[in-house]
Coordinates of C-alpha atoms in Angstrom, one line a residue:
X1 CA -28.7 -7.2 17.9
X2 CA -27.9 -7.7 21.5
X3 CA -31.2 -9.6 21.9
X4 CA -30.2 -12.1 19.1
X5 CA -26.8 -12.6 20.6
X6 CA -28.2 -13.3 24.0
X7 CA -30.7 -15.9 22.6
X8 CA -28.0 -17.7 20.6
X9 CA -25.6 -17.9 23.6
X10 CA -28.3 -19.0 26.0
X11 CA -29.6 -21.8 23.8
X12 CA -33.2 -20.6 23.8
X13 CA -33.3 -19.5 20.2
X14 CA -36.7 -20.1 18.6
X15 CA -36.3 -21.3 15.0
X16 CA -39.6 -20.0 14.0
X17 CA -38.9 -16.5 15.3
X18 CA -35.3 -16.4 14.0
X19 CA -36.0 -14.8 10.6
X20 CA -37.8 -11.8 12.3
X21 CA -34.9 -11.5 14.8
X22 CA -32.4 -11.4 11.9
X23 CA -34.2 -8.6 10.2
X24 CA -33.7 -6.5 13.2
X25 CA -30.0 -7.6 13.6
X26 CA -29.0 -7.7 10.0
X27 CA -26.0 -5.6 10.8
X28 CA -24.6 -8.0 13.4
X29 CA -20.8 -8.7 12.8
X30 CA -20.0 -11.4 15.3
X31 CA -22.0 -14.4 16.4
X32 CA -21.5 -17.7 18.4
X33 CA -23.9 -20.5 17.5
X34 CA -24.9 -23.0 20.3
X35 CA -25.1 -26.7 20.0
X36 CA -28.8 -26.5 19.6
X37 CA -28.5 -25.2 16.1
X38 CA -28.6 -27.7 13.2
X39 CA -27.8 -27.3 9.5
X40 CA -31.1 -25.6 8.8
X41 CA -30.7 -23.1 11.6
X42 CA -27.1 -22.2 10.6
X43 CA -28.3 -21.7 7.0
X44 CA -31.0 -19.2 8.2
X45 CA -28.5 -17.3 10.3
X46 CA -26.0 -17.0 7.6
X47 CA -28.5 -15.9 5.0
X48 CA -29.8 -13.3 7.4
X49 CA -26.5 -11.8 8.5
X50 CA -24.8 -10.5 5.4
X51 CA -22.4 -8.2 7.3
X52 CA -21.1 -11.0 9.6
X53 CA -17.3 -10.8 10.1
X54 CA -16.8 -13.4 12.9
X55 CA -18.5 -16.8 13.2
X56 CA -18.0 -19.3 16.0
X57 CA -19.5 -22.7 15.5
X58 CA -18.9 -25.5 18.0
X59 CA -21.0 -28.3 16.7
X60 CA -20.4 -31.9 16.2
X61 CA -23.2 -32.7 13.7
X62 CA -22.5 -30.4 10.9
X63 CA -20.9 -31.6 7.6
X64 CA -19.5 -28.4 6.2
X65 CA -22.6 -27.5 4.1
X66 CA -22.6 -24.0 5.8
X67 CA -19.2 -23.2 4.2
X68 CA -20.9 -22.5 0.9
X69 CA -23.1 -19.9 2.6
X70 CA -20.6 -17.8 4.4
X71 CA -21.0 -14.0 4.1
X72 CA -18.6 -12.5 1.5
X73 CA -16.9 -10.3 4.1
X74 CA -16.3 -12.9 6.8
X75 CA -12.9 -12.4 8.4
X76 CA -12.7 -15.0 11.2
X77 CA -14.2 -18.5 11.3
X78 CA -14.0 -20.8 14.4
X79 CA -15.3 -24.3 13.7
X80 CA -14.0 -26.3 16.6
X81 CA -15.8 -29.6 17.3
X82 CA -17.0 -30.0 13.7
X83 CA -16.2 -33.7 13.3
X84 CA -18.0 -34.6 10.1
X85 CA -16.4 -32.3 7.6
X86 CA -17.2 -33.8 4.1
X87 CA -15.1 -33.2 1.0
X88 CA -18.2 -33.0 -1.2
X89 CA -19.6 -30.1 0.8
X90 CA -16.3 -28.2 0.5
X91 CA -16.3 -28.7 -3.3
X92 CA -19.4 -26.4 -3.3
X93 CA -17.7 -23.7 -1.2
X94 CA -16.4 -20.6 -3.0
X95 CA -13.1 -18.9 -2.2
X96 CA -13.4 -16.4 0.6
X97 CA -10.7 -13.8 0.0
X98 CA -11.5 -11.8 3.2
X99 CA -11.2 -14.8 5.5
X100 CA -7.9 -14.1 7.5
X101 CA -8.3 -16.3 10.6
X102 CA -9.4 -19.9 10.9
X103 CA -9.6 -22.0 14.1
X104 CA -10.1 -25.7 13.7
X105 CA -9.0 -26.6 17.2
X106 CA -9.7 -30.3 17.9
X107 CA -11.1 -31.0 14.5
X108 CA -10.7 -34.7 14.0
X109 CA -12.0 -37.5 11.8
X110 CA -12.1 -35.3 8.7
X111 CA -10.6 -36.9 5.7
X112 CA -7.3 -35.7 4.4
X113 CA -8.8 -34.5 1.1
X114 CA -11.4 -32.6 3.0
X115 CA -8.8 -30.8 5.1
X116 CA -6.7 -30.0 2.1
X117 CA -9.8 -28.7 0.2
X118 CA -10.5 -26.5 3.3
X119 CA -7.3 -24.6 2.4
X120 CA -8.7 -23.6 -1.0
X121 CA -11.6 -21.9 0.7
X122 CA -9.4 -19.4 2.4
X123 CA -6.4 -18.5 0.2
X124 CA -5.7 -15.2 2.0
X125 CA -5.5 -16.8 5.4
X126 CA -3.1 -15.1 7.9
X127 CA -3.7 -17.2 11.0
X128 CA -4.4 -20.9 11.4
X129 CA -5.0 -22.5 14.8
X130 CA -5.1 -26.3 14.4
X131 CA -4.3 -27.2 18.0
X132 CA -4.9 -30.9 18.7
X133 CA -6.5 -31.4 15.3
X134 CA -6.2 -34.3 12.9
X135 CA -4.2 -32.6 10.2
X136 CA -1.7 -34.8 8.4
X137 CA 1.6 -34.5 6.5
X138 CA -0.3 -34.1 3.3
X139 CA -2.0 -31.0 4.8
X140 CA 1.3 -29.4 5.7
X141 CA 2.6 -30.2 2.2
X142 CA -0.2 -28.2 0.6
X143 CA -0.1 -25.4 3.2
X144 CA 2.7 -23.3 1.5
X145 CA 1.0 -23.9 -1.9
X146 CA -2.6 -23.0 -0.9
X147 CA -1.8 -20.3 1.7
X148 CA 1.7 -18.9 1.0
X149 CA 1.1 -15.7 3.0
X150 CA 0.3 -17.5 6.3
X151 CA 1.9 -15.7 9.2
X152 CA 0.6 -17.4 12.4
X153 CA 0.4 -21.2 12.8
X154 CA -0.5 -23.2 15.9
X155 CA -0.1 -27.0 15.4
X156 CA 0.6 -27.9 19.0
X157 CA -0.6 -31.4 19.9
X158 CA -1.1 -32.6 16.3
X159 CA 0.1 -36.2 16.8
X160 CA -0.4 -37.2 13.1
X161 CA 2.5 -35.1 11.9
X162 CA 5.9 -36.7 11.2
X163 CA 9.3 -35.1 10.5
X164 CA 8.6 -35.3 6.8
X165 CA 5.5 -33.2 7.1
X166 CA 7.0 -30.6 9.5
X167 CA 9.9 -30.0 7.0
X168 CA 7.3 -28.3 4.8
X169 CA 7.2 -25.4 7.3
X170 CA 10.4 -24.2 5.8
X171 CA 8.4 -23.2 2.7
X172 CA 6.2 -20.7 4.6
X173 CA 8.3 -17.6 3.9
X174 CA 5.9 -15.1 5.6
X175 CA 5.7 -17.1 8.9
X176 CA 6.0 -14.9 12.1
X177 CA 4.5 -17.0 14.8
X178 CA 4.9 -20.8 15.1
X179 CA 3.7 -23.2 17.9
X180 CA 5.3 -26.6 17.7
X181 CA 4.6 -27.9 21.2
X182 CA 4.1 -31.6 21.4
X183 CA 4.9 -32.4 17.8
X184 CA 7.7 -34.5 16.3
X185 CA 10.0 -31.5 16.0
X186 CA 13.5 -32.8 15.2
X187 CA 16.8 -31.0 14.6
X188 CA 16.2 -31.3 10.8
X189 CA 12.9 -29.4 11.3
X190 CA 14.6 -26.7 13.3
X191 CA 17.3 -26.3 10.7
X192 CA 14.7 -26.0 8.0
X193 CA 13.3 -22.9 9.8
X194 CA 16.5 -21.0 9.0
X195 CA 14.6 -20.0 5.8
X196 CA 11.8 -18.4 7.9
X197 CA 13.6 -15.1 8.1
X198 CA 10.6 -13.2 9.5
X199 CA 9.9 -15.6 12.4
X200 CA 9.5 -13.7 15.6
X201 CA 8.0 -16.3 18.0
X202 CA 8.7 -20.0 18.3
X203 CA 7.3 -22.5 20.8
X204 CA 9.0 -25.9 20.9
X205 CA 9.3 -28.8 23.3
X206 CA 7.0 -31.4 24.9
X207 CA 4.6 -31.2 27.8
X208 CA 4.3 -34.9 28.1
X209 CA 6.8 -37.7 29.1
X210 CA 7.9 -38.5 25.6
X211 CA 11.5 -37.6 24.8
X212 CA 12.3 -34.3 23.1
X213 CA 13.6 -35.0 19.6
X214 CA 15.5 -31.7 19.1
X215 CA 18.7 -30.5 20.8
X216 CA 19.5 -27.3 22.5
X217 CA 22.5 -26.6 20.3
X218 CA 20.4 -26.7 17.1
X219 CA 17.8 -24.5 18.7
X220 CA 20.4 -21.9 19.9
X221 CA 22.0 -21.8 16.4
X222 CA 18.6 -21.1 15.0
X223 CA 18.2 -18.2 17.5
X224 CA 21.6 -16.8 16.5
X225 CA 20.9 -17.1 12.8
X226 CA 17.4 -15.4 12.8
X227 CA 17.7 -11.7 13.9
X228 CA 13.9 -11.5 13.7
X229 CA 13.4 -14.1 16.4
X230 CA 12.3 -12.3 19.6
X231 CA 10.8 -14.9 21.8
X232 CA 11.3 -18.7 22.3
X233 CA 8.9 -20.5 24.5
X234 CA 10.2 -23.8 26.0
X235 CA 8.2 -26.5 27.7
X236 CA 10.9 -27.7 30.1
X237 CA 12.8 -25.5 32.6
X238 CA 16.0 -27.4 32.1
X239 CA 16.2 -26.0 28.6
X240 CA 16.2 -22.4 29.9
X241 CA 19.6 -22.9 31.6
X242 CA 21.1 -24.7 28.7
X243 CA 20.0 -22.2 26.2
X244 CA 21.1 -19.2 28.3
X245 CA 24.6 -20.9 28.8
X246 CA 24.9 -21.4 25.0
X247 CA 23.7 -17.9 24.0
X248 CA 25.6 -16.0 26.7
X249 CA 28.5 -14.3 25.0
X250 CA 27.4 -15.3 21.5
X251 CA 24.2 -13.2 21.1
X252 CA 24.9 -9.6 20.0
X253 CA 24.4 -7.0 22.7
X254 CA 21.8 -5.2 20.6
X255 CA 19.5 -8.2 20.4
X256 CA 16.8 -8.9 23.0
X257 CA 15.5 -12.5 23.0
X258 CA 12.8 -13.6 25.5
X259 CA 13.0 -17.1 26.8
X260 CA 9.8 -18.2 28.5
X261 CA 7.8 -21.2 29.9
X262 CA 4.0 -21.6 29.3
X263 CA 3.3 -21.3 33.1
X264 CA 6.0 -18.8 34.0
X265 CA 7.4 -15.9 32.2
X266 CA 11.2 -15.8 32.6
X267 CA 13.0 -12.5 32.2
X268 CA 16.7 -11.7 32.6
X269 CA 18.5 -8.4 32.7
X270 CA 19.5 -7.5 29.1
X271 CA 22.8 -5.9 30.0
X272 CA 24.0 -8.7 32.3
X273 CA 22.8 -11.5 29.9
X274 CA 24.2 -10.2 26.7
X275 CA 20.9 -9.4 25.1
X276 CA 18.9 -12.2 26.5
X277 CA 15.8 -10.9 28.2

C-alpha cells in the first residue's frame, strides 16, 4: 500500500501496472491523486480501492464522472481545483450516506444547478469547506434543505454571496463552526444567527480594504445571546478593543469567550475581564 501511495504522489504512476498495484493495495483507505491522472485513471483507482475512506483530487480536467464511482464507505472527499463539474455527471451519482466531509476549496465555473445537485450526493455531510469557491445564494438556500445536519461551514472569500443568501445560514440549526471572513456579512446576517443555538465558533470580518458591513454592537449582542459561543475570530485588531469594552461587565463571570485574530491569538485573564479569555 505504501508503494502505491508513493507512486501516486510522485506522479510516476504507470497506468498499465496500476491494476496489479491495486490488487496488492486493495485495503488502502486514503489516497491523493496527482494531476497526471485523467478520468480513466481515476476510474481504475476507485474500482480497485473498495475500502477507500479519504480521496483527495486536485485536478482541473475532470467533469465529475468519478462521483458515480466512489466507494460506498467514503468519509472525506477533497476535490479542489475541479473546474468542469457537470450537472449531467452528478445526475448519475448515487447518495453517499457515509460521506461526512467535503472540501471544494477554489471550485469555480461550475453551474449553479451542478453545485446544488452536489449537495444531494452527500445528505449526511457534517463539514463543508467551500473557501474561495463559486457557490451562490441559490446554493446556500438549498443547504439547510439538502444537508440539515451540517455542523462546520467554511465560506470565507466566497464573493458571489449576498446578504439574501447568507440569511439562509439561520436555518442551519446544527451549526457549530462558521467562517464568514470576506463575505457580505451584515447586521441582519448576524442577527439571524441568534437561532444557531449550538454555534461555538464564529469568524467574521474582512482581510481586504473593503468596509466591514456589520457593527460591533450587533456582534457583541450575538455573543451575549448565545451561551454556546466560545470563540470569535476577528480580522481587524481594532475590533478586539471595541468588543472587549462592550462585553466587559455584561458577560457573565462563568462564561469564557476567546477573542482572536488569524495571525495572533489574543488571550485575557478570565477573572479580570469578566469571563473574556
